[in-house]
XYZ file of C-alpha atoms in Angstrom:
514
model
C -61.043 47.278 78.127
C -59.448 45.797 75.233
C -56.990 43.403 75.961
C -53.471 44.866 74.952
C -50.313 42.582 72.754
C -47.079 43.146 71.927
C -47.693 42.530 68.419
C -50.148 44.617 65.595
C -51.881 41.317 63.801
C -51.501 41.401 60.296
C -53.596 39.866 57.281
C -51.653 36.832 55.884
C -50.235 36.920 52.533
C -51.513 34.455 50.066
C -48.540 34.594 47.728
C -44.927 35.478 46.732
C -45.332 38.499 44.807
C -46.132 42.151 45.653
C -50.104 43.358 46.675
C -50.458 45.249 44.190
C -49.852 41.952 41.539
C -52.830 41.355 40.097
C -53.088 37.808 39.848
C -55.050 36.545 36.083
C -57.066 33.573 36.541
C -56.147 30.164 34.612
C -58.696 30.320 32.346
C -56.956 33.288 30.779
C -53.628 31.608 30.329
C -53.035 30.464 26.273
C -52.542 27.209 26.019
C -49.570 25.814 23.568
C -50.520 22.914 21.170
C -48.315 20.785 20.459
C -46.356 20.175 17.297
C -47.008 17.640 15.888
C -44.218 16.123 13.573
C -45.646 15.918 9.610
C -45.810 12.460 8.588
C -42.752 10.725 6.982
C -42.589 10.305 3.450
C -44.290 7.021 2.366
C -41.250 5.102 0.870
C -42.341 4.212 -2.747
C -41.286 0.279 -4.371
C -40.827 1.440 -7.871
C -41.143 -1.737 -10.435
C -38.550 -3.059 -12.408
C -40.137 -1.839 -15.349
C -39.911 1.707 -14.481
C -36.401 1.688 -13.110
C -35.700 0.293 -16.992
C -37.482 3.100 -18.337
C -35.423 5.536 -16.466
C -32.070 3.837 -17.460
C -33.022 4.417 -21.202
C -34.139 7.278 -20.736
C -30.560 8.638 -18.815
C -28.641 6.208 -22.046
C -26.055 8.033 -23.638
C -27.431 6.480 -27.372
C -30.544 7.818 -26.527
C -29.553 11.419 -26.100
C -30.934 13.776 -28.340
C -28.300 17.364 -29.032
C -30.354 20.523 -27.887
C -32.467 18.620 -24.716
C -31.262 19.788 -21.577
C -31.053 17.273 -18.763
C -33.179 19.886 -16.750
C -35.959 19.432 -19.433
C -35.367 15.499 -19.695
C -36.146 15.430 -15.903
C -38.883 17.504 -15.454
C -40.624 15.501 -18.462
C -39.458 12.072 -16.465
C -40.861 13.423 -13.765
C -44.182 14.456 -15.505
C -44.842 10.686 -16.829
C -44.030 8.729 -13.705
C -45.894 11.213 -11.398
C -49.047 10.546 -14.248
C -48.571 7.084 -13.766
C -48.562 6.827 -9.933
C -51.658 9.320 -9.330
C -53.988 6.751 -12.178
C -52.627 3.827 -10.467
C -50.576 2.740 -13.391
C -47.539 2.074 -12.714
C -47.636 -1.915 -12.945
C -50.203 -2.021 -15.657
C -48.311 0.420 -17.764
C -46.293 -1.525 -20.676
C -43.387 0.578 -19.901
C -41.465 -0.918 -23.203
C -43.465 0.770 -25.580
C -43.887 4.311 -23.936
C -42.051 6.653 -25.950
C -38.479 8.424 -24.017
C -39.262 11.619 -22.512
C -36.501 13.182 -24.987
C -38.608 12.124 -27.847
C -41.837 13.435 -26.303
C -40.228 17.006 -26.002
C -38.925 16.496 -29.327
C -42.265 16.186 -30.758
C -43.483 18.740 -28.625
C -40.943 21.144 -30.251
C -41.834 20.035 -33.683
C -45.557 21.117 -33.329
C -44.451 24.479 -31.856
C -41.781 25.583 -34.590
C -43.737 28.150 -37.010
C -43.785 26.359 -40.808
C -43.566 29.472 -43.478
C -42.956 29.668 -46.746
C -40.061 31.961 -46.061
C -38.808 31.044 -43.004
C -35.782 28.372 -42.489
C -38.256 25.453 -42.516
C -40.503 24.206 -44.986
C -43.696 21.717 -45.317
C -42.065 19.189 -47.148
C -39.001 18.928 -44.933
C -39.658 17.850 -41.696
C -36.511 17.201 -39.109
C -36.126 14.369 -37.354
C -36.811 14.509 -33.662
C -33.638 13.149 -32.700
C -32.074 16.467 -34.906
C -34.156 19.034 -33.720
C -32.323 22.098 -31.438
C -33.750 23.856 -28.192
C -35.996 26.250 -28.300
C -35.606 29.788 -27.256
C -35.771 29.393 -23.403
C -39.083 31.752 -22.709
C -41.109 29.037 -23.982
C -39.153 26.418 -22.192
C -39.116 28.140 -18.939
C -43.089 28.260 -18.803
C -43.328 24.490 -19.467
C -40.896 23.850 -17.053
C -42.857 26.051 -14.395
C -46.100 24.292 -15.299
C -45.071 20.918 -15.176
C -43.558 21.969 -11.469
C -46.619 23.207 -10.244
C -48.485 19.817 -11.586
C -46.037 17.472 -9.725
C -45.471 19.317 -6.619
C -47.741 16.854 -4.601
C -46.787 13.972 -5.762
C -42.658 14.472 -5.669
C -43.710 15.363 -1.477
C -44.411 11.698 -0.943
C -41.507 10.485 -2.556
C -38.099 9.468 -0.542
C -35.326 9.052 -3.821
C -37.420 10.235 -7.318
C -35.728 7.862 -9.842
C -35.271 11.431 -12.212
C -32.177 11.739 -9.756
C -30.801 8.374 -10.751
C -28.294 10.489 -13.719
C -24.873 11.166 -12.351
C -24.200 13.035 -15.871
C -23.285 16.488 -14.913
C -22.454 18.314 -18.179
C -22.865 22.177 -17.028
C -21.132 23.655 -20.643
C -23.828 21.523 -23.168
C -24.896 23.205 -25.631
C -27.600 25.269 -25.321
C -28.886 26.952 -28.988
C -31.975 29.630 -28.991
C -34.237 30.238 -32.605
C -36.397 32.883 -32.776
C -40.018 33.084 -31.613
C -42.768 33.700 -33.570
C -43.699 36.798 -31.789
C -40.865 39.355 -33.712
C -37.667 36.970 -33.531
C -36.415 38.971 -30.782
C -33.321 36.254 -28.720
C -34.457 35.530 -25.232
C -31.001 34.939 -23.813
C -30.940 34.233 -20.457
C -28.115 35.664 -18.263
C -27.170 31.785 -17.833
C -26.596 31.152 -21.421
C -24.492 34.349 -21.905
C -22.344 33.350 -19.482
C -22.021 30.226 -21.326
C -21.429 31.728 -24.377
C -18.610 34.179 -23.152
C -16.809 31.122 -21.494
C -17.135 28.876 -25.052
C -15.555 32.442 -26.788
C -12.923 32.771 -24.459
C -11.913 29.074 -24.832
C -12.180 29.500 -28.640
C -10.013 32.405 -28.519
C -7.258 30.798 -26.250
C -7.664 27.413 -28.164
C -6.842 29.407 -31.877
C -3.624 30.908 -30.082
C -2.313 28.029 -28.610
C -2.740 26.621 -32.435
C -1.620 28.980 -34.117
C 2.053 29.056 -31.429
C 2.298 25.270 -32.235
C 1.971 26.352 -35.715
C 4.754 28.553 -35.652
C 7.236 26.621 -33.456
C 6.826 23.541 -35.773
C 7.575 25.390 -38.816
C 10.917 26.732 -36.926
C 12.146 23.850 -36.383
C 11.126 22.339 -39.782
C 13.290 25.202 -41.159
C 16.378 24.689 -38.537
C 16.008 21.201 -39.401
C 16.282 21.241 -43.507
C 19.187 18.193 -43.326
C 18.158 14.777 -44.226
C 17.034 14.217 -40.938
C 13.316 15.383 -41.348
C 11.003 16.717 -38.097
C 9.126 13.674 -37.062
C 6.235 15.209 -36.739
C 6.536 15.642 -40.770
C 4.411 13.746 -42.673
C 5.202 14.681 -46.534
C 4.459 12.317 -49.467
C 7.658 13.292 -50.935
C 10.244 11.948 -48.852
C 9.620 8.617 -46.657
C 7.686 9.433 -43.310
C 10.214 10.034 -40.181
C 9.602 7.271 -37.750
C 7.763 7.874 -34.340
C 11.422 7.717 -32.348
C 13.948 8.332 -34.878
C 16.474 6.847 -32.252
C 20.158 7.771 -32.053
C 22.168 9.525 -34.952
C 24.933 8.188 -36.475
C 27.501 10.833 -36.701
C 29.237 11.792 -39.936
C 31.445 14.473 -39.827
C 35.538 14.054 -39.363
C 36.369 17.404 -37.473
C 38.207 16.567 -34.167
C 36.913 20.772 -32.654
C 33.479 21.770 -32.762
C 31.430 24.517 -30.644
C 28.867 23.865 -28.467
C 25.519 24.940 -29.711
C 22.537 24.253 -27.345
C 20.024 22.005 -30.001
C 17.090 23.926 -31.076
C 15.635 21.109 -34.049
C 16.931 17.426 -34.580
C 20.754 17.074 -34.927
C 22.345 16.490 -38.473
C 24.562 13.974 -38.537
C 26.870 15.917 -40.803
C 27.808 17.681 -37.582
C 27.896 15.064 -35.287
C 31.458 13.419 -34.722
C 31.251 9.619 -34.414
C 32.856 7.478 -31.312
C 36.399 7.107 -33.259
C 36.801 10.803 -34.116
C 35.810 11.586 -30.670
C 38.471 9.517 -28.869
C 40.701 11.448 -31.087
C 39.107 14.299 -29.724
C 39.615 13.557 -25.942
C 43.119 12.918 -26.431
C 43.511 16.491 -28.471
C 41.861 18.207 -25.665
C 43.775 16.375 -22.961
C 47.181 17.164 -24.389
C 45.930 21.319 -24.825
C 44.678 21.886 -21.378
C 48.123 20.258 -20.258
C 49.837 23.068 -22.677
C 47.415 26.017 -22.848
C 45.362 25.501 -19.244
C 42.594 27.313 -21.009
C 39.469 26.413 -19.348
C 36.896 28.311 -21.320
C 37.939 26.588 -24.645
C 37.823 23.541 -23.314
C 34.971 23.346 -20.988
C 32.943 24.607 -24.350
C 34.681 21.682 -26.299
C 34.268 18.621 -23.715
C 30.260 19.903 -23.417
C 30.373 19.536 -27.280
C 31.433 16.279 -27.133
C 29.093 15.230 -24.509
C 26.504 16.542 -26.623
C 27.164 14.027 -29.377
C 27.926 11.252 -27.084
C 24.087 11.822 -25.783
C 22.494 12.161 -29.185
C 24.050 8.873 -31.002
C 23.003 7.043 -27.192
C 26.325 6.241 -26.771
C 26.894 4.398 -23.380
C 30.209 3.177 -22.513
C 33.850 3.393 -20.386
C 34.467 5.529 -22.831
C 31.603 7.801 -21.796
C 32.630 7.373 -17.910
C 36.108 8.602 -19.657
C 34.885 12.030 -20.916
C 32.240 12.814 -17.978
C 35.039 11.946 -15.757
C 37.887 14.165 -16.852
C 35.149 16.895 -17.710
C 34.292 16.880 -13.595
C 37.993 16.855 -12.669
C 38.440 19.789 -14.709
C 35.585 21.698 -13.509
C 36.584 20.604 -10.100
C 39.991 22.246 -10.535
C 38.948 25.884 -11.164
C 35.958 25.738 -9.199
C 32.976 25.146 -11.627
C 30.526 23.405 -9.510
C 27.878 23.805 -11.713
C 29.807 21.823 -14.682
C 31.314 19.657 -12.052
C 27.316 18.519 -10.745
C 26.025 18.119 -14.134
C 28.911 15.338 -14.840
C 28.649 13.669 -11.475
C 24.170 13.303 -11.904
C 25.359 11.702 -15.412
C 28.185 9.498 -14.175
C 25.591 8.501 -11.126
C 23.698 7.213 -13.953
C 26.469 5.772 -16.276
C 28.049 4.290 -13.222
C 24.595 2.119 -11.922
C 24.563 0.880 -16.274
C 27.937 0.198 -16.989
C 31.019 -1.110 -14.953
C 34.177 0.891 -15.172
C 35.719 4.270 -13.860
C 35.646 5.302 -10.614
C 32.643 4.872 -9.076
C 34.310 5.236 -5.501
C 36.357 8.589 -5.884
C 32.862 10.109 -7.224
C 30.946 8.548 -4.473
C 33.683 10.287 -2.058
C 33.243 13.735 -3.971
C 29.500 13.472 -3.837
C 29.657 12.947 0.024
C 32.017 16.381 0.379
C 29.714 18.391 -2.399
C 26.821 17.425 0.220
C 28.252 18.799 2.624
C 29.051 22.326 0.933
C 25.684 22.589 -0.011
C 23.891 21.750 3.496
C 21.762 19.250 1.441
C 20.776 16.405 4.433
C 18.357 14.476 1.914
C 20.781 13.740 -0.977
C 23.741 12.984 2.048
C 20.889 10.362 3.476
C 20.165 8.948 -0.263
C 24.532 8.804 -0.542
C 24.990 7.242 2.689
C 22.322 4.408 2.151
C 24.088 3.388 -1.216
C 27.573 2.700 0.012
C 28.315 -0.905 0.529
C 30.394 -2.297 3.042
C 33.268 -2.560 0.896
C 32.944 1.379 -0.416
C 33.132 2.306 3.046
C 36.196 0.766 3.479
C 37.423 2.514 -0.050
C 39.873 5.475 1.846
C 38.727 8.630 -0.258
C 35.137 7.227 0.853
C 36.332 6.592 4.437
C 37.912 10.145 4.853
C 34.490 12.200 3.400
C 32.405 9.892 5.609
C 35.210 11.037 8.792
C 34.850 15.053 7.418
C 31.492 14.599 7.858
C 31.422 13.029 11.501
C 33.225 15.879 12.462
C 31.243 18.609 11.513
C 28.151 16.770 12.622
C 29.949 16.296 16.163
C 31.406 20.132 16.109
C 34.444 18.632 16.456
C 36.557 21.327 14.721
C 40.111 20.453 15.658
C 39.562 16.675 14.162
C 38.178 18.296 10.980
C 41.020 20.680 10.371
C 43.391 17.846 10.724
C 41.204 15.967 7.932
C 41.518 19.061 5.700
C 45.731 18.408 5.617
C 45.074 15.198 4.395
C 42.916 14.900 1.648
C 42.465 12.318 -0.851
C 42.438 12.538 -4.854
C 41.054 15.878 -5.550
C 38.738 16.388 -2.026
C 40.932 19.258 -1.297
C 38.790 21.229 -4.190
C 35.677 20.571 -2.736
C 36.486 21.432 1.048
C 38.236 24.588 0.183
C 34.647 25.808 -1.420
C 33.281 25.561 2.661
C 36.216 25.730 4.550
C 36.189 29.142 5.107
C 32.340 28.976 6.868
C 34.632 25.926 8.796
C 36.605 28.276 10.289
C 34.329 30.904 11.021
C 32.207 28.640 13.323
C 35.467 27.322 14.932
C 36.535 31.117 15.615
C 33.058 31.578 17.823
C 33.505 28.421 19.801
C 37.206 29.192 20.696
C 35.447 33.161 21.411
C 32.866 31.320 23.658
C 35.871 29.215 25.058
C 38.928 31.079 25.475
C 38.650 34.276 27.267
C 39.867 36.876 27.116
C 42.815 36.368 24.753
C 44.627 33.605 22.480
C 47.932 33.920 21.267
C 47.627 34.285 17.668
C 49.680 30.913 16.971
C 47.259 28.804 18.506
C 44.269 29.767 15.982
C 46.910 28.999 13.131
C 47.881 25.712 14.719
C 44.108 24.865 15.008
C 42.678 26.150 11.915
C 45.214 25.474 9.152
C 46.607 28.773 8.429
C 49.683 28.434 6.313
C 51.042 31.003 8.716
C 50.143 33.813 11.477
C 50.464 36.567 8.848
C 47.461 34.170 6.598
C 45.514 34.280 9.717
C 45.861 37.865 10.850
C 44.371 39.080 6.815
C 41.453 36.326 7.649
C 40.717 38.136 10.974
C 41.225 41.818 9.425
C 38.630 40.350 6.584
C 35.868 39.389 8.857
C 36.089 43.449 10.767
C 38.408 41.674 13.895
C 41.418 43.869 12.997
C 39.875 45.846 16.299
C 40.835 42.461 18.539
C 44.354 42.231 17.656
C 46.959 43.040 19.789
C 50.918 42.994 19.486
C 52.324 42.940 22.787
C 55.818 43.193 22.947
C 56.818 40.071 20.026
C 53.480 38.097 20.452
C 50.275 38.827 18.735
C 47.324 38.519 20.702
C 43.770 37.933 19.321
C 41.209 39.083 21.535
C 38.313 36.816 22.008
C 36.289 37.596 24.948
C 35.877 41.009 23.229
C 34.968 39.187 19.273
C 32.121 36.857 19.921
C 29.424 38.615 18.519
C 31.128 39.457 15.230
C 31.917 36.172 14.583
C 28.689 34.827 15.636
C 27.076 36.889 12.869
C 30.026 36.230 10.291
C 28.617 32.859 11.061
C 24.992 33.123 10.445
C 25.301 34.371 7.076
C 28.209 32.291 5.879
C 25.662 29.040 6.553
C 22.691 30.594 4.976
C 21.825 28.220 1.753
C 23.959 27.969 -1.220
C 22.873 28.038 -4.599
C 24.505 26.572 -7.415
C 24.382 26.597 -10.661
C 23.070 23.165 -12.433
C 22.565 21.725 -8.849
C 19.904 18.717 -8.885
């Protein structure tokens, strides 16, 4: 009777996978080889000979018109490799080997068909150094053949000396003859490219010509006084110096119009120094009569005009720039009034006189109109201790605190007491002032002013001035009479002034600004 277990026994598994996995035996298994890295170049210890050879072969005397560097390489390359395989590269008397450019000269010579009819004949023979390409067919298949030839030896070699060139002239000039097969071209796409680019650059070059061409004769015609174009060179009269330098003015007339100069001035028409203080002082006494500012902005350009061509640099030229910026100042030409105050700038750092200090003050004010924080940092560097002190200087450096500070009650106060002719200059950005004081008092003082207090704080002349300022910016909504007071709304106005804000800071433009 069979002995009984609580178990069924069970064959033991040899492995990890299933029974069915058949398992292959290890003879079957492929075997990788491994790589094994191809040798390293031999590095090769060229001779001093050689290297020479290359150098005069890569010479700019020795260049020969119609050899492409391509071609002078591959032929380089052709002779060394020679060399190395026959063991000849000490032995050689590299002095006296012809330059690959004259070997594929030659080469050419024996290839060009001699006829009777064609372009060359027996008895004339061109030098190799004058000879063009050849049509690039044949040049291709010597350059593919002389490839082939080298391709073992270039393997072994770490920096081929043909490489030495650092020339890279992509647009020489490549010329194709004929063959001797029909005289059909064998352009490559290459070379047409090339040629399109050379005919394009031909075209624009005979333009550009031909517009010089034209403007100089302009300006020879504009300029038919005795002061001749300097770029005239005419046997007839004596040749116009390089830099004619400054014109002596001839003519008498106190008034003149101001023409923009299109050709060399004649001095006929300019006025000299004497006839222009004359000038000044006519101009001076008219504006006080006539106040006619077109006339005489067009007359005090004029004279600065001839001040600049006879390089006339004086007090007397502070004078004129001066009075010219006062002017322009007055009725609001800031475009006039920044072209005189870059040219005093100038005048003022050469000569000593005028008023450097009331100009430094306006330039500090015209800054801040135009929101321009580079040219305030260039002003404020250049003041001197004693400048500072100056009180036109003193009150645009205070404006400016102010704003920087937000401190719009301190800045109003400077507005009512302006020096010289600052009051020009801070009405052009006073208004933006006062816009960005009317959202801070909105933020501040809710939900209602009386209408006095924005007149005390922002220098209305009176409450009637201010209530037209609110009813321009679309407030006329937030004011509110109540009983004999006038009330301005503010906790209900903050966002239109907020945006009346925004745009009245954007960037300002102006005219002849520098």
């Amino acid at each position: 009777m069979p002995h009984n277990t609580a178990f069924t026994p069970v064959e033991v598994r040899r492995g990890f996978g299933s029974p069915q996995q058949e398992i292959f035996p290890q003879s079957t298994l492929i075997r990788t080889q491994p790589v094994i890295p191809p040798p390293k170049p031999e590095k090769v210890d060229w001779p001093q000979p050689v290297r020479d050879y290359v150098q005069r072969a890569f010479a700019p005397e020795h260049k020969i018109p119609g050899i492409e560097k391509q071609e002078l390489e591959a032929k380089l390359k052709e002779v060394i490799t020679q060399a190395a395989q026959t063991s000849q590269l000490h032995s050689k008397d590299w002095n006296s080997i012809a330059l690959p450019q004259d070997m594929i000269a030659s080469e050419r010579q024996a290839l060009v068909p001699v006829s009777a009819h064609g372009s060359y004949s027996s008895t004339i023979t061109p030098e190799p150094r004058k000879l063009r390409a050849l049509n690039s067919e044949t040049l291709s298949k010597k350059r593919k053949s002389t490839d082939e030839m080298n391709t073992q030896s270039e393997s072994r070699l770490e920096h081929p000396l043909w490489n030495m060139s650092t020339d890279r002239n992509l647009f020489e000039e490549r010329v194709t003859y004929p063959n001797g097969s029909g005289g059909v071209r064998s352009d490559s796409k290459r070379q047409r490219k090339v040629k399109a680019a050379n005919n394009a650059r031909d075209i624009s070059s005979k333009s550009f010509n031909a517009d010089l061409e034209t403007r100089k004769r302009r300006f020879e015609n504009n300029g038919a006084g005795t002061h001749r174009a300097p770029w005239r060179n005419d046997t007839e009269d004596s040749p116009s110096p390089e830099n004619p330098g400054p014109v002596v003015g001839l003519s008498k007339e106190l008034e003149k119009n101001y023409y923009r100069l299109t050709a060399p001035p004649d001095p006929k028409n300019v006025r000299p120094a004497p006839i222009l203080k004359k000038t000044l002082d006519l101009l001076k006494r008219k504006w006080r009569e006539a106040n006619n500012y077109a006339y005489i902005c067009d007359q005090f350009k004029s004279m600065r005009q001839d001040l600049t061509v006879q390089h006339i640099k004086n007090e007397f030229t502070i004078s004129v720039y001066e009075i010219h910026a006062r002017i322009a100042l007055e009725k609001g030409d800031l475009g006039e009034y920044n072209q005189c105050q870059t040219q005093l700038r100038g005048l003022y750092s050469q000569i000593k006189g005028g008023h450097p200090t009331e100009f430094k003050a306006y330039r500090i004010l015209y800054f801040i109109y135009t929101s321009n924080r580079t040219g305030m940092n260039d002003c404020l560097a250049d003041l001197t201790p004693a400048e500072r002190k100056d009180p036109a200087v003193k009150h645009a450096l205070d404006v400016r605190s102010a704003l920087a500070l937000g401190n719009y009650h301190r800045f109003f106060r400077l507005y009512l007491e302006n020096h010289n002719m600052g009051a020009y200059l801070m009405d052009m950005f006073v208004q933006r002032e006062r816009l960005a004081a009317l959202a801070n008092i909105c933020r501040a003082y809710k939900p209602d002013v009386n209408i006095r207090f924005i007149t005390e704080e922002l220098s209305f002349e009176s409450d009637r001035e201010t209530v037209e300022f609110l009813c321009a910016n679309e407030a006329q909504d937030f004011v509110e009479q109540r009983e004999e007071t006038v009330y301005f709304l503010t906790g209900r106005a903050g966002q239109i002034f907020e945006r009346a804000k925004a745009v009245a800071f954007k960037k300002v433009d102006v005219k002849g600004q520098i």
